[in-house]
Short mmCIF file of C-alpha atoms in Angstrom, two decimals:
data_model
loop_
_atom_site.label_atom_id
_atom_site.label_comp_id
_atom_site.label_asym_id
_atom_site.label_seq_id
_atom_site.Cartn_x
_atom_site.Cartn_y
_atom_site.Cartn_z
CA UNK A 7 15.26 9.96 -15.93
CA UNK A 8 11.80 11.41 -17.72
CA UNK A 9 9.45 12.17 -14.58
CA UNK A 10 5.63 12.88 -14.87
CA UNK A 11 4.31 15.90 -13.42
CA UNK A 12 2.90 15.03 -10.10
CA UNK A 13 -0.88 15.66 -9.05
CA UNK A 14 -1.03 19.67 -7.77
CA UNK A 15 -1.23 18.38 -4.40
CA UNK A 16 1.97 16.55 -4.54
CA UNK A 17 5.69 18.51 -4.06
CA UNK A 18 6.69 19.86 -7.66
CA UNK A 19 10.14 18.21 -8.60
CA UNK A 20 13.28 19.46 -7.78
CA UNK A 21 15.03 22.07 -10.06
CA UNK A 22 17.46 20.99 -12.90
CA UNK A 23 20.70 20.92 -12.10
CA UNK A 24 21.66 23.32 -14.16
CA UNK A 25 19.27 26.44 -13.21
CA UNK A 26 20.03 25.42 -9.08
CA UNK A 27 23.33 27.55 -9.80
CA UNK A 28 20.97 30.89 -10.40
CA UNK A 29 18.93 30.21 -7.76
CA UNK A 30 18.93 30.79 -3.88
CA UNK A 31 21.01 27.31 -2.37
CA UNK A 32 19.22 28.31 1.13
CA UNK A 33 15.68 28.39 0.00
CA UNK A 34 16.73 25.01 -2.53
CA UNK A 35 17.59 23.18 0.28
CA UNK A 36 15.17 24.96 2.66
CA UNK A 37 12.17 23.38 -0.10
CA UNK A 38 14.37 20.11 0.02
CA UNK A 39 13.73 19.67 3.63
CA UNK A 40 9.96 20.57 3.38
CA UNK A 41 9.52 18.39 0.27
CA UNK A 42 11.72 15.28 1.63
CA UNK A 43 9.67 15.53 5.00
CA UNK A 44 6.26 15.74 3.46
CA UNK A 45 7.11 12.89 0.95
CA UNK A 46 8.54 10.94 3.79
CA UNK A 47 5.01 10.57 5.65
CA UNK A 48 3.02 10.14 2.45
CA UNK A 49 5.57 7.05 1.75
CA UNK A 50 5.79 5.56 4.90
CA UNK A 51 3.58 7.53 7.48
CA UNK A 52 0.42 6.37 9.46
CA UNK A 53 -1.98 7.01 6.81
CA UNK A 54 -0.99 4.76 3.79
CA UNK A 55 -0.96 2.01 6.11
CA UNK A 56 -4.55 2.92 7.20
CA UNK A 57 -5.36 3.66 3.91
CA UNK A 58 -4.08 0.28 3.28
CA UNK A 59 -6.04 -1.59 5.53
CA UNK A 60 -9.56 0.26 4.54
CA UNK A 61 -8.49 -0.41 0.83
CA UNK A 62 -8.21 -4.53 2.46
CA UNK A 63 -11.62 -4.02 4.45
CA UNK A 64 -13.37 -2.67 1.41
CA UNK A 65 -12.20 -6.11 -0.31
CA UNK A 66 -12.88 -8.29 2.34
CA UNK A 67 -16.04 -6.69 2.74
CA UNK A 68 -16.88 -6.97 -0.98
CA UNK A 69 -15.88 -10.97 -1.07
CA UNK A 70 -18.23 -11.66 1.71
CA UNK A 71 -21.02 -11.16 -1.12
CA UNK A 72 -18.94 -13.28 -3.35
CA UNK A 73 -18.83 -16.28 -0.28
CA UNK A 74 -22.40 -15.67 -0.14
CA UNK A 75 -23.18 -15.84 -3.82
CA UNK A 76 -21.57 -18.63 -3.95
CA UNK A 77 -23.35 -20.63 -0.61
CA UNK A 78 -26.29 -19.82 -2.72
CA UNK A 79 -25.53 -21.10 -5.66
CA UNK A 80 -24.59 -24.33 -3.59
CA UNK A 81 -28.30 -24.72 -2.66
CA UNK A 82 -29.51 -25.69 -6.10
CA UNK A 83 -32.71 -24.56 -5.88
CA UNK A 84 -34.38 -21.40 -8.31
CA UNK A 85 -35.13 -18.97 -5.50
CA UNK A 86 -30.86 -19.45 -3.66
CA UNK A 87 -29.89 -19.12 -7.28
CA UNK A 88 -31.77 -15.97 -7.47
CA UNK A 89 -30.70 -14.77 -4.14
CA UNK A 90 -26.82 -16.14 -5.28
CA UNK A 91 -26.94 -13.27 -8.77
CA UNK A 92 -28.07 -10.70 -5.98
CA UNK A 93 -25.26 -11.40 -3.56
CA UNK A 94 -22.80 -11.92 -6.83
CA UNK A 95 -23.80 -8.24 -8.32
CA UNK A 96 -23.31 -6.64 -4.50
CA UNK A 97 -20.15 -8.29 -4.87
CA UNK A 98 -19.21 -6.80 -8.21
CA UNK A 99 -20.32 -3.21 -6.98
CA UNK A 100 -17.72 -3.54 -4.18
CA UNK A 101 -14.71 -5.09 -5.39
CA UNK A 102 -14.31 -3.08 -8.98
CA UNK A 103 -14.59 -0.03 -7.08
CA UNK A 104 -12.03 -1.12 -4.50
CA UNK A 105 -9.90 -2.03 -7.62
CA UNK A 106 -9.50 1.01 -8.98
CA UNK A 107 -8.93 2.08 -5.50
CA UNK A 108 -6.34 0.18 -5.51
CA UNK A 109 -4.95 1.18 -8.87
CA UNK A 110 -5.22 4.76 -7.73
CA UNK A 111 -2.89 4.01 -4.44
CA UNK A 112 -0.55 2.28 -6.12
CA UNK A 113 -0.28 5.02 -8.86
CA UNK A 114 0.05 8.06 -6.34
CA UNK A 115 2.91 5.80 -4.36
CA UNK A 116 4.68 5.53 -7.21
CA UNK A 117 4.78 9.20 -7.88
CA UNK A 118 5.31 9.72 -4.18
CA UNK A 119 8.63 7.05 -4.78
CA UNK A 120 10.05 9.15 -7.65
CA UNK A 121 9.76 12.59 -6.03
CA UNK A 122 11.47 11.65 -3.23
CA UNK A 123 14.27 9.90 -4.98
CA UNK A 124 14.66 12.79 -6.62
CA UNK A 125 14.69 15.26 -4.03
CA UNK A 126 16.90 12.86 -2.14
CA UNK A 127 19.52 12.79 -4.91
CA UNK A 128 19.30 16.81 -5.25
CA UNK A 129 21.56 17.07 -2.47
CA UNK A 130 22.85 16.35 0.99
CA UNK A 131 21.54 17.19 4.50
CA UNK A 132 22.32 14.84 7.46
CA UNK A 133 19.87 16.47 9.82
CA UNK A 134 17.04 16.14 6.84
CA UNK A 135 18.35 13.19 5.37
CA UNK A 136 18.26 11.29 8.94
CA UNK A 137 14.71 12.02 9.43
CA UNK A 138 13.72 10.68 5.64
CA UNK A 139 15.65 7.74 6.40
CA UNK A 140 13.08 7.24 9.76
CA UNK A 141 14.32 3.09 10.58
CA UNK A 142 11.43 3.26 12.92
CA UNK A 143 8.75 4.21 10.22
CA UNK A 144 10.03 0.92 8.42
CA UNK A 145 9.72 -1.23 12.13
CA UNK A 146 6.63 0.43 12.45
CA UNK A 147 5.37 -0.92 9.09
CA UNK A 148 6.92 -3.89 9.27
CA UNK A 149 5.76 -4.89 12.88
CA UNK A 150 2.03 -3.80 12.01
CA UNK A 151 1.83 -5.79 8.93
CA UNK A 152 3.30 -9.32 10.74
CA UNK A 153 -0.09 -9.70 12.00
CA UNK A 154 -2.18 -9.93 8.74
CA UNK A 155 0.27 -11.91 7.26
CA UNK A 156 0.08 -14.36 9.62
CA UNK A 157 -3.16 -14.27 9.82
CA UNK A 158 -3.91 -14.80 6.50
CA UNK A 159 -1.83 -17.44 6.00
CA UNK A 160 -2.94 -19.49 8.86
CA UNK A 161 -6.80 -18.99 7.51
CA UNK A 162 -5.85 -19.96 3.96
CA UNK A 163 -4.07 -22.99 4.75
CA UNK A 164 -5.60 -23.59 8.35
CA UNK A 165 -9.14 -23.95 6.70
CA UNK A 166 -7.58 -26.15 3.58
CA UNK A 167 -5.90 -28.69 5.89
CA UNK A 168 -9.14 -28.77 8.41
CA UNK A 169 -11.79 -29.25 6.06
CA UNK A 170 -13.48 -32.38 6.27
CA UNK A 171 -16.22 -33.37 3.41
CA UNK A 172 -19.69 -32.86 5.18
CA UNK A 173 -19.01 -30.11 7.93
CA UNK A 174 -18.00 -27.32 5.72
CA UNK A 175 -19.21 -26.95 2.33
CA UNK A 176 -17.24 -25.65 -1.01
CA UNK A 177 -18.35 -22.77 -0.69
CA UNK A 178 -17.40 -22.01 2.85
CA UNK A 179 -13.91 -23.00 2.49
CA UNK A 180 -13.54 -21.35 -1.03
CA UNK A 181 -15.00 -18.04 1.26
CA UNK A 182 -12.45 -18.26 4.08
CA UNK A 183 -9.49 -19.02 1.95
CA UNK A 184 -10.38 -15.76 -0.43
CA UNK A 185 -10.73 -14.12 2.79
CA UNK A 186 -7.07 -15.27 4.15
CA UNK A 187 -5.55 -14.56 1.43
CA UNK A 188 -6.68 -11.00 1.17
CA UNK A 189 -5.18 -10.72 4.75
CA UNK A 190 -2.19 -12.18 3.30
CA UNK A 191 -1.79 -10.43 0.79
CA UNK A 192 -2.29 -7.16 2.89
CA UNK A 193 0.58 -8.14 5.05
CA UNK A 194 3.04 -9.11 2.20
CA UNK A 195 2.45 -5.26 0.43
CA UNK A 196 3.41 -3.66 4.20
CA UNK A 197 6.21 -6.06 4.69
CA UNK A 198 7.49 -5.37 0.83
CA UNK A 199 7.19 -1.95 1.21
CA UNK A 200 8.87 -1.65 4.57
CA UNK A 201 11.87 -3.02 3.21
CA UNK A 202 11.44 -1.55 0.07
CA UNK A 203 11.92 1.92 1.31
CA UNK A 204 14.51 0.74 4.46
CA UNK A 205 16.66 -0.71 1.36
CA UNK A 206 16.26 2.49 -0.51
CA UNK A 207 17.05 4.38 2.30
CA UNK A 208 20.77 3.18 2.96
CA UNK A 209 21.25 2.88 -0.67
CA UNK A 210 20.50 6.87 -0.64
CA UNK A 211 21.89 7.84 2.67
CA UNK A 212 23.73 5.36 4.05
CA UNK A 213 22.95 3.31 7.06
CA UNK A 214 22.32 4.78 10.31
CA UNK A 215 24.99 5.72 13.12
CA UNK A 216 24.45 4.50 16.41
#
């Protein structure tokens, strides 16, 4: 497998296979352990899921301009319409940013991903390996991200199924279902990758003792 060079703040890959033979095995699998732990909280630790949720706020924040552009727009007249391109260009300024954001997060995950399936696969350590494998970083993940998920998918439906033609407007219900399904959205990436790395886990190192 052909692996990019990581960003310099990122553990370097492991050593070929076949230079480990000339080098030190204690301070290989002394760097393993480092590497796996480090990796293991950039995967799965408490800051890519709150770097998760400000990259949601950021959207959500940003589509508020949209769902105001476009209550605007609703008005008809010159001066909302004017008011609507405002709101729509606020808009614009948030969510591209947040996209690349995004893109950026998604990126540096996957490089996180690949250096710590190799590291894993460099060799074996129970004690280390345990502590990558973490079942409660996945519950913690998965637990946390129930609640947007539901969320969202009770405001995008919720809002579809309750709307009645003169109390809310197009607009408003095209606002809140953007807005629910951002939450959604949000939940369905922590509950993916919660599994996602719980699956990988007992792939790589087998499923936990009690």
């Amino acid at each position: 497998m052909v692996m990019r060079m990581p960003r310099r703040d990122l553990p370097p890959p492991p050593p070929p296979a076949h230079l480990r033979a000339w080098l030190d095995g204690n301070a290989v699998r002394a760097d393993r352990a480092r590497f796996l732990r480090d990796l293991g909280q950039r995967a799965l630790g408490v800051g890519p899921l709150l770097l998760l949720w400000a990259v949601s706020a950021v959207f959500a924040f940003g589509w508020s301009f949209v769902g105001m552009a476009l209550m605007a727009f609703e008005q008809g007249d010159p001066s909302s319409y004017l008011l609507g391109l405002v709101f729509a260009a606020l808009g614009a300024g948030v969510l591209v940013p947040a996209g690349f954001w995004f893109a950026w997060g998604a990126r540096r995950d996957r490089q996180v991903r690949q250096l710590l399936c190799a590291w894993a696969e460099s060799d074996r350590d129970p004690a280390v390996d345990a502590l990558v494998r973490a079942p409660w970083r996945s519950l913690t993940w998965l637990l946390a991200s129930l609640g947007p998920a539901a969320l969202g998918l009770w405001l995008t439906f919720g809002v579809a199924v309750s709307a009645r033609p003169g109390s809310e407007t197009y607009a408003e219900v095209t606002y809140y279902m953007g807005l629910g399904m951002i939450l959604w959205i949000t939940g369905l990436l922590g509950l993916g990758k919660a599994g996602a790395h719980y699956r990988w886990a007992v792939r790589a190192f087998g499923a936990p003792t009690r």
